[in-house]
CSV table of C-alpha atoms in Angstrom, one decimal:
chain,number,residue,atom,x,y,z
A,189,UNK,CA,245.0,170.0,102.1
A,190,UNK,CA,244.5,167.5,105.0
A,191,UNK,CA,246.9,165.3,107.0
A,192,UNK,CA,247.4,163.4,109.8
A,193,UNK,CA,250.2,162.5,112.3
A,194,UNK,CA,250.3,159.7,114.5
A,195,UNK,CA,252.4,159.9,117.6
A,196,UNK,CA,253.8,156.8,118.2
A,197,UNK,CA,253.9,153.7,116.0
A,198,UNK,CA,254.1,151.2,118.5
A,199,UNK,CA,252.5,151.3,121.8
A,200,UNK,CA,252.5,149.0,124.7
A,201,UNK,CA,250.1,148.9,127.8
A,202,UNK,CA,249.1,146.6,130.8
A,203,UNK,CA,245.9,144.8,130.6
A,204,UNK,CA,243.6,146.9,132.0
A,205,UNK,CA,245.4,150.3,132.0
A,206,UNK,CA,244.4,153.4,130.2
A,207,UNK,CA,245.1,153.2,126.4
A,208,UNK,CA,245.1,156.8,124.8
A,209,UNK,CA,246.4,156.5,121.0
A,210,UNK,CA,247.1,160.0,120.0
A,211,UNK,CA,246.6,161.8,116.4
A,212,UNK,CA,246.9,165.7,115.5
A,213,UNK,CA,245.5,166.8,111.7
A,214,UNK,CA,246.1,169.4,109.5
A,215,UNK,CA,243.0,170.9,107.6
A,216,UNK,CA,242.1,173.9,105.8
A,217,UNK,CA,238.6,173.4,106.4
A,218,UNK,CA,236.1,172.0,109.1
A,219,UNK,CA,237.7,168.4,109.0
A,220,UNK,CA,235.8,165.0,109.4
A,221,UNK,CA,238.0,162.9,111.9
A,222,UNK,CA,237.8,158.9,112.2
A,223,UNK,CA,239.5,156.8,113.8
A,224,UNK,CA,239.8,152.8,112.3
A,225,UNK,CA,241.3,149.4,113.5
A,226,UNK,CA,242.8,147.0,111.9
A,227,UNK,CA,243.5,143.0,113.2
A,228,UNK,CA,245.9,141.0,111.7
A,229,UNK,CA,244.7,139.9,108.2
A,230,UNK,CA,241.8,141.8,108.3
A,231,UNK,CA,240.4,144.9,106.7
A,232,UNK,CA,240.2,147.8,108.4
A,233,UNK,CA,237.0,148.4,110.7
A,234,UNK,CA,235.7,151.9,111.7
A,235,UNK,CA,235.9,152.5,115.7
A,236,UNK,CA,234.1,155.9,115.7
A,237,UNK,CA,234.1,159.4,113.9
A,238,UNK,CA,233.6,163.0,114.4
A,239,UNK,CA,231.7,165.2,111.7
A,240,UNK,CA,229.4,168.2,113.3
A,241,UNK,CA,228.2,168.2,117.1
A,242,UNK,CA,229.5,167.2,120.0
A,243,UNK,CA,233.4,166.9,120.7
A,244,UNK,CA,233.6,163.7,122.5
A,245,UNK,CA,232.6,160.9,120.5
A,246,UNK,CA,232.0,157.4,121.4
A,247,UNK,CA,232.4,154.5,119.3
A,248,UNK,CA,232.6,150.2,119.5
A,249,UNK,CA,234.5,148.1,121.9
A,250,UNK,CA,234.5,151.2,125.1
A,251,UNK,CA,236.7,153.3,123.0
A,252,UNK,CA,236.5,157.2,122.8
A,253,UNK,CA,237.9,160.0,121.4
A,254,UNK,CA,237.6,163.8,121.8
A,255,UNK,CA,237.6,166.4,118.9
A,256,UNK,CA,239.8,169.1,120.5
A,257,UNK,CA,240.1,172.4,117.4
A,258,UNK,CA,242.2,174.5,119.5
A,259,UNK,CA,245.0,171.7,119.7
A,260,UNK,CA,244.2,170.1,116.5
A,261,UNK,CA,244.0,166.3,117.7
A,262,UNK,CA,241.5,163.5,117.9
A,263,UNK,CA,243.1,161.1,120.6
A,264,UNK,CA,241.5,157.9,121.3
A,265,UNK,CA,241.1,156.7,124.7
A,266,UNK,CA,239.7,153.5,126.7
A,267,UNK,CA,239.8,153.5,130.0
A,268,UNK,CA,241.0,149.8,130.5
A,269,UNK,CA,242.8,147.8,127.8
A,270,UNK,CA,241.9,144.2,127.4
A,271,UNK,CA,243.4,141.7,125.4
A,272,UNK,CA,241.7,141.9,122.2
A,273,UNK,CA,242.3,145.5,122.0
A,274,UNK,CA,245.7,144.4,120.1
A,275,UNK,CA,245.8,145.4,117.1
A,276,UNK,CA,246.8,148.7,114.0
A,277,UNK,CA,244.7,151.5,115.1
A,278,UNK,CA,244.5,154.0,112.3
A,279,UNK,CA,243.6,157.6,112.2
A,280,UNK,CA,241.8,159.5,109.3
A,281,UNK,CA,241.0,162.6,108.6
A,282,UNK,CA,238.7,164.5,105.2
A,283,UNK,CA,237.8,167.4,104.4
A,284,UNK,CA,233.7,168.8,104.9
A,285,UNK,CA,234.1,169.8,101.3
A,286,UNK,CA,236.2,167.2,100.4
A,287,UNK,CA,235.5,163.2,99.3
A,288,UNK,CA,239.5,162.3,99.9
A,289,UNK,CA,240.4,160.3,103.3
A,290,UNK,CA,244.1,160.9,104.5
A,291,UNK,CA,244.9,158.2,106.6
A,292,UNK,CA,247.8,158.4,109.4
A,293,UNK,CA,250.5,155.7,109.6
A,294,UNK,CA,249.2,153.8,112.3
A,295,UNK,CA,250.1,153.2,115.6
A,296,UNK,CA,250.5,149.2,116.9
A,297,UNK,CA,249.2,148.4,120.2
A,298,UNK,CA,250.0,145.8,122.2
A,299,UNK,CA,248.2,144.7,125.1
A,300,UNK,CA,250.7,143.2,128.0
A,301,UNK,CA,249.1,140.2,130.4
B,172,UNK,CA,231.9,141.3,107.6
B,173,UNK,CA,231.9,144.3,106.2
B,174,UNK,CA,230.0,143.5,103.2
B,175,UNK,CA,232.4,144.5,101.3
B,176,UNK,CA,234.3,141.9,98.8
B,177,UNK,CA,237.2,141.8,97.2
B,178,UNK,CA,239.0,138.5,95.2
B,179,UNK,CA,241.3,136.8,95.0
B,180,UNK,CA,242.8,137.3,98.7
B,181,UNK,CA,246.1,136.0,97.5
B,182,UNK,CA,248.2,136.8,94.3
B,183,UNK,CA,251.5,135.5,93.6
B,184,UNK,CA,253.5,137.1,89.6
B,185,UNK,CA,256.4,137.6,88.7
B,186,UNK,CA,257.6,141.3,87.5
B,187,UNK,CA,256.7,142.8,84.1
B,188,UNK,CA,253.1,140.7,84.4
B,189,UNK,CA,249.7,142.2,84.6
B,190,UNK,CA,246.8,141.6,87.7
B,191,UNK,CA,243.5,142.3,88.2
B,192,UNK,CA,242.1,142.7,91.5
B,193,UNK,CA,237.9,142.6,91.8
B,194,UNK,CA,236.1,144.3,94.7
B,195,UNK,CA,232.3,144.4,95.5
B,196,UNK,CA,231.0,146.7,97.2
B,197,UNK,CA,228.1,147.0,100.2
B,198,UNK,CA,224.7,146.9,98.4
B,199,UNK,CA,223.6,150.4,97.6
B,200,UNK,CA,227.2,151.9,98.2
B,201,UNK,CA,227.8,154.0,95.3
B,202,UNK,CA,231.6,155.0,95.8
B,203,UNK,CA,234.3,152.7,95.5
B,204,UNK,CA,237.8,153.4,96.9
B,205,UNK,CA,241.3,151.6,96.4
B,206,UNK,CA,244.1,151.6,98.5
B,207,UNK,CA,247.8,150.4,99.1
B,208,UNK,CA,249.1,149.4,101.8
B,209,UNK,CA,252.6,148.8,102.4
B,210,UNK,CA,254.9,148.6,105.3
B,211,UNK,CA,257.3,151.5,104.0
B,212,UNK,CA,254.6,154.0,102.7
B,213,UNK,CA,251.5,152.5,104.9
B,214,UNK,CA,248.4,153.0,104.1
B,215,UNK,CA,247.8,155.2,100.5
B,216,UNK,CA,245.2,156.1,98.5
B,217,UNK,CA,245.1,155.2,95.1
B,218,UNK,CA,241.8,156.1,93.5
B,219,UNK,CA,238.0,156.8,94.2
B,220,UNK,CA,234.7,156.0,91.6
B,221,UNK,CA,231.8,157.1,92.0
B,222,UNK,CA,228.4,155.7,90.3
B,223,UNK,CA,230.9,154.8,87.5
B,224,UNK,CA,232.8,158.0,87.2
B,225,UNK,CA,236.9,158.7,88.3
B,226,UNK,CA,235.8,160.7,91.2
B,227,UNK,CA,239.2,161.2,93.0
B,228,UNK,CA,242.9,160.2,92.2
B,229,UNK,CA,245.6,159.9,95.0
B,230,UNK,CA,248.9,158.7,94.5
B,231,UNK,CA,248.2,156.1,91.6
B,232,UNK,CA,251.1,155.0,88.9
B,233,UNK,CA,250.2,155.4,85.7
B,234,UNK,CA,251.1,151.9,85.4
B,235,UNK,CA,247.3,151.3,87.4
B,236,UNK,CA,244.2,152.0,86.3
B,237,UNK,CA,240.9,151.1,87.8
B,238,UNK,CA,237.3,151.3,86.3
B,239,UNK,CA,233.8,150.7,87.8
B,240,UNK,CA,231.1,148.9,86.0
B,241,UNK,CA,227.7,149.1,85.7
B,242,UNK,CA,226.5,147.0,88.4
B,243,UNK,CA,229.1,149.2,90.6
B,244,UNK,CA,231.7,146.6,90.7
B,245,UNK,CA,235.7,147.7,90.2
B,246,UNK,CA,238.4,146.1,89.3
B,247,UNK,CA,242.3,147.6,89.7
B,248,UNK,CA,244.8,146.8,87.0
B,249,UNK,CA,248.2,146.6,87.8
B,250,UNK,CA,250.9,146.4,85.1
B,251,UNK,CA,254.3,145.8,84.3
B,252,UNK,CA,255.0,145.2,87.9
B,253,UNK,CA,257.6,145.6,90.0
B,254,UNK,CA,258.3,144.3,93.3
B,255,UNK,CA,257.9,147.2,95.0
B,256,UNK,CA,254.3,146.5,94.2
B,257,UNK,CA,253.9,144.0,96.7
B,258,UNK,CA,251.3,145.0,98.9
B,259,UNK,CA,247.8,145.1,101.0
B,260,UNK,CA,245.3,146.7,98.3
B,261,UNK,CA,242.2,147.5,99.7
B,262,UNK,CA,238.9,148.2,98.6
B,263,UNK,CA,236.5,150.3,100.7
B,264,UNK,CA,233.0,151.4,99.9
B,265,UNK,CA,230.7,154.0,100.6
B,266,UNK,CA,226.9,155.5,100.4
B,267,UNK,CA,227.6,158.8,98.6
B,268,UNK,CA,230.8,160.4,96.8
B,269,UNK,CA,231.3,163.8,97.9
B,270,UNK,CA,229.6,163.9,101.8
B,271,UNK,CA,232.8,162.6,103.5
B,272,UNK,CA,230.8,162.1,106.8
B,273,UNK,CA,229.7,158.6,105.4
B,274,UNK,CA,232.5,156.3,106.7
B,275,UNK,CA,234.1,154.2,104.4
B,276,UNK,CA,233.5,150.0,104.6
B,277,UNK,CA,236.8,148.0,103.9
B,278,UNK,CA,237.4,144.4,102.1
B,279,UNK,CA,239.3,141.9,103.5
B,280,UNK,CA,241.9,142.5,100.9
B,281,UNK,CA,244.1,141.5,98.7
B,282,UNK,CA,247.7,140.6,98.9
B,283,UNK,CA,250.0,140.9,95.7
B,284,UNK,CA,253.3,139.3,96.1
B,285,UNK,CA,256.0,140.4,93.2
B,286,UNK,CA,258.2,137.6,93.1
């Protein structure tokens, strides 16, 4: 079975500072990692994912997120927050052999002037 | 846009009624998925079709049931509700059903208020 943990349900960081939005599965099997946002009244949209290849994936808006096995986490990252980075960040994890997403609970970021 | 539909956006019942909620999905998506989202229980997954076939079941009442027709649409029925079944339902889509590497494509939406 799969499942995911998201540290943190609210975050809060300076315009411009680091953002790093951590999230640690649990999966039996090679897992397929994703990482979603959602803005307010909206659906959620897909930031990047990890399936086969290389560990640090890229996705939209300057975000990123490295695929580490050995510690069992997919953290995202941007290297300077802006504005309209506030929003429900969502992590999400399925199996290789599997057609079942898990998703985490969230975590809220805010984004302080 | 995801290209992804999903009506109506906004419900309003009472308890013990019956809804249906319609989503669309992207052109040539083949799975369709269905989600709650609340803010107690977050984000759940309720049920997954594929090409017109129950492909997956989450953590669905046996009070909902879902189908998907033909032309690949799905609708969720929801009965004898309660008002714990107010919520975000979602409907996401995607290519294939069992290669989980596809991403799934969200709706806008809709929220069910139990009054």
């Amino acid at each position: 079975a799969q499942s995911v943990t998201q540290l943190g349900s609210h975050v809060s960081v300076s315009e411009g500072a680091l953002v790093l939005l951590r999230c640690n599965y649990s999966s039996s099997v090679p897992p397929y990692l994703f990482w979603y946002v959602q803005y307010p009244n909206q659906g959620l949209q897909l930031l990047l994912k990890y399936t086969t290849g290389a560990t640090l994936v890229k996705g939209i808006n300057g975000f990123e997120a490295e695929f580490k096995k050995s510690e069992t986490s997919f953290h995202l990252t941007k290297p300077s927050a802006h504005m309209s980075d506030a929003a429900e960040y969502f992590c999400a994890v399925t199996a290789s052999t599997g057609n079942q997403f898990y998703f985490g609970t969230g975590t809220s970021l805010t984004v302080i002037p | 846009d995801s290209g992804v539909t999903q009506t109506p956006k906004h419900l309003i019942t009472a308890t013990g009624q019956r809804v249906t909620l319609r989503c669309s999905p992207r052109s040539g998506d083949l799975s369709v998925y269905w989600y709650q989202q609340s803010l107690d229980q977050g984000l759940q997954f309720l049920i997954q079709y594929y090409n017109g076939e129950e492909r997956a079941k989450g953590n669905i009442l046996e009070r909902f049931s879902a189908q998907q027709f033909p032309d690949l649409h799905s609708e969720l029925n929801l009965s004898s509700l309660e008002l714990g079944d107010s919520a975000l339902y979602f409907c996401a889509s995607s290519v294939a059903g069992q290669r989980t590497q596809h991403e799934q494509f969200f709706g806008p939406g809709t929220r069910l208020t139990v009054l």
